[in-house]
Amino acid sequence: MPRSATRIARYTAQDYPAQLDLATKLAAPSRVTEKPDNTFTEPRYVPVSGLKVSCQLPYIASKADLEKWLAALRQAAVEELLRGNRISF
């Protein structure tokens, strides 16, 4: 992978979510999420490329395949949101 592609990948996966987190903290008082065990956590930014999509399709070849993949992607996003995290693009 060329150096510039590596830098872009690192920025998208690490630096951009960190910048969003910092901007959020600086812009407003921190909102924390209460967990069932009465502990509090601040939201974490997860890049959309970091979502763990559980879909057994090797490729998308039809509209039905696309619907299966989108459903799996949606489920992965919902799970991150339920953890109190945010998803960055």
PDB file of C-alpha atoms in Angstrom:
ATOM      1  CA  MET A   1       0.000   0.000   0.000  1.00  0.00           C
ATOM      2  CA  PRO A   2       1.460   3.427  -0.891  1.00  0.00           C
ATOM      3  CA  ARG A   3       2.383   5.712   1.984  1.00  0.00           C
ATOM      4  CA  SER A   4      -0.400   8.201   1.206  1.00  0.00           C
ATOM      5  CA  ALA A   5      -3.012   5.419   1.217  1.00  0.00           C
ATOM      6  CA  THR A   6      -1.667   4.209   4.569  1.00  0.00           C
ATOM      7  CA  ARG A   7      -1.916   7.712   5.991  1.00  0.00           C
ATOM      8  CA  ILE A   8      -5.462   8.131   4.728  1.00  0.00           C
ATOM      9  CA  ALA A   9      -6.485   4.771   6.176  1.00  0.00           C
ATOM     10  CA  ARG A  10      -4.944   5.669   9.544  1.00  0.00           C
ATOM     11  CA  TYR A  11      -6.625   9.073   9.531  1.00  0.00           C
ATOM     12  CA  THR A  12     -10.024   7.553   8.748  1.00  0.00           C
ATOM     13  CA  ALA A  13      -9.709   4.760  11.307  1.00  0.00           C
ATOM     14  CA  GLN A  14      -7.944   6.576  14.172  1.00  0.00           C
ATOM     15  CA  ASP A  15      -7.320  10.290  13.820  1.00  0.00           C
ATOM     16  CA  TYR A  16     -10.740  11.440  12.549  1.00  0.00           C
ATOM     17  CA  PRO A  17     -12.703   9.640  15.300  1.00  0.00           C
ATOM     18  CA  ALA A  18     -10.290  11.109  17.871  1.00  0.00           C
ATOM     19  CA  GLN A  19     -10.848  14.600  16.449  1.00  0.00           C
ATOM     20  CA  LEU A  20     -14.623  14.127  16.613  1.00  0.00           C
ATOM     21  CA  ASP A  21     -14.328  12.995  20.214  1.00  0.00           C
ATOM     22  CA  LEU A  22     -12.220  16.021  21.133  1.00  0.00           C
ATOM     23  CA  ALA A  23     -14.543  18.443  19.314  1.00  0.00           C
ATOM     24  CA  THR A  24     -17.542  16.967  21.112  1.00  0.00           C
ATOM     25  CA  LYS A  25     -15.848  17.284  24.503  1.00  0.00           C
ATOM     26  CA  LEU A  26     -14.829  20.883  23.843  1.00  0.00           C
ATOM     27  CA  ALA A  27     -18.197  21.965  22.428  1.00  0.00           C
ATOM     28  CA  ALA A  28     -20.467  20.820  25.236  1.00  0.00           C
ATOM     29  CA  PRO A  29     -20.403  19.302  28.690  1.00  0.00           C
ATOM     30  CA  SER A  30     -19.812  15.599  28.521  1.00  0.00           C
ATOM     31  CA  ARG A  31     -22.922  13.477  28.419  1.00  0.00           C
ATOM     32  CA  VAL A  32     -22.325  10.098  29.905  1.00  0.00           C
ATOM     33  CA  THR A  33     -24.303   6.933  29.574  1.00  0.00           C
ATOM     34  CA  GLU A  34     -25.311   5.072  32.702  1.00  0.00           C
ATOM     35  CA  LYS A  35     -24.773   1.355  32.473  1.00  0.00           C
ATOM     36  CA  PRO A  36     -26.843  -1.206  34.383  1.00  0.00           C
ATOM     37  CA  ASP A  37     -24.091  -1.585  36.998  1.00  0.00           C
ATOM     38  CA  ASN A  38     -24.311   2.187  37.755  1.00  0.00           C
ATOM     39  CA  THR A  39     -21.006   3.006  36.053  1.00  0.00           C
ATOM     40  CA  PHE A  40     -20.714   5.795  33.526  1.00  0.00           C
ATOM     41  CA  THR A  41     -18.899   5.856  30.206  1.00  0.00           C
ATOM     42  CA  GLU A  42     -18.313   8.552  27.617  1.00  0.00           C
ATOM     43  CA  PRO A  43     -19.221   7.717  24.024  1.00  0.00           C
ATOM     44  CA  ARG A  44     -16.450   6.441  21.779  1.00  0.00           C
ATOM     45  CA  TYR A  45     -16.316   7.159  18.042  1.00  0.00           C
ATOM     46  CA  VAL A  46     -16.139   4.058  15.863  1.00  0.00           C
ATOM     47  CA  PRO A  47     -15.329   4.512  12.158  1.00  0.00           C
ATOM     48  CA  VAL A  48     -17.934   2.974   9.879  1.00  0.00           C
ATOM     49  CA  SER A  49     -15.122   0.895   8.337  1.00  0.00           C
ATOM     50  CA  GLY A  50     -14.523  -0.584  11.810  1.00  0.00           C
ATOM     51  CA  LEU A  51     -18.009  -2.071  12.143  1.00  0.00           C
ATOM     52  CA  LYS A  52     -17.907  -5.852  12.437  1.00  0.00           C
ATOM     53  CA  VAL A  53     -20.514  -6.943   9.889  1.00  0.00           C
ATOM     54  CA  SER A  54     -21.502 -10.582  10.233  1.00  0.00           C
ATOM     55  CA  CYS A  55     -22.598 -11.561   6.736  1.00  0.00           C
ATOM     56  CA  GLN A  56     -21.601 -14.829   5.108  1.00  0.00           C
ATOM     57  CA  LEU A  57     -21.878 -13.581   1.522  1.00  0.00           C
ATOM     58  CA  PRO A  58     -18.584 -13.648  -0.419  1.00  0.00           C
ATOM     59  CA  TYR A  59     -19.898 -10.876  -2.714  1.00  0.00           C
ATOM     60  CA  ILE A  60     -23.092  -9.020  -3.585  1.00  0.00           C
ATOM     61  CA  ALA A  61     -24.614 -10.225  -6.849  1.00  0.00           C
ATOM     62  CA  SER A  62     -28.298  -9.415  -6.561  1.00  0.00           C
ATOM     63  CA  LYS A  63     -30.771  -7.117  -4.903  1.00  0.00           C
ATOM     64  CA  ALA A  64     -31.548  -9.874  -2.382  1.00  0.00           C
ATOM     65  CA  ASP A  65     -27.828 -10.161  -1.524  1.00  0.00           C
ATOM     66  CA  LEU A  66     -27.648  -6.403  -1.087  1.00  0.00           C
ATOM     67  CA  GLU A  67     -30.623  -6.490   1.297  1.00  0.00           C
ATOM     68  CA  LYS A  68     -28.939  -9.233   3.372  1.00  0.00           C
ATOM     69  CA  TRP A  69     -25.699  -7.260   3.571  1.00  0.00           C
ATOM     70  CA  LEU A  70     -27.484  -4.007   4.452  1.00  0.00           C
ATOM     71  CA  ALA A  71     -29.444  -5.791   7.195  1.00  0.00           C
ATOM     72  CA  ALA A  72     -26.187  -7.152   8.638  1.00  0.00           C
ATOM     73  CA  LEU A  73     -24.565  -3.702   8.417  1.00  0.00           C
ATOM     74  CA  ARG A  74     -27.557  -2.125  10.140  1.00  0.00           C
ATOM     75  CA  GLN A  75     -27.392  -4.712  12.927  1.00  0.00           C
ATOM     76  CA  ALA A  76     -23.685  -4.021  13.477  1.00  0.00           C
ATOM     77  CA  ALA A  77     -24.394  -0.271  13.647  1.00  0.00           C
ATOM     78  CA  VAL A  78     -27.271  -0.752  16.097  1.00  0.00           C
ATOM     79  CA  GLU A  79     -25.048  -2.867  18.366  1.00  0.00           C
ATOM     80  CA  GLU A  80     -22.436  -0.074  18.487  1.00  0.00           C
ATOM     81  CA  LEU A  81     -25.118   2.514  19.251  1.00  0.00           C
ATOM     82  CA  LEU A  82     -26.524   0.329  22.032  1.00  0.00           C
ATOM     83  CA  ARG A  83     -23.027   0.233  23.550  1.00  0.00           C
ATOM     84  CA  GLY A  84     -23.250   4.023  23.765  1.00  0.00           C
ATOM     85  CA  ASN A  85     -20.796   4.610  20.921  1.00  0.00           C
ATOM     86  CA  ARG A  86     -21.117   6.883  17.917  1.00  0.00           C
ATOM     87  CA  ILE A  87     -20.314   5.999  14.314  1.00  0.00           C
ATOM     88  CA  SER A  88     -18.151   8.297  12.167  1.00  0.00           C
ATOM     89  CA  PHE A  89     -17.964   8.332   8.384  1.00  0.00           C
TER      90      PHE A  89
END
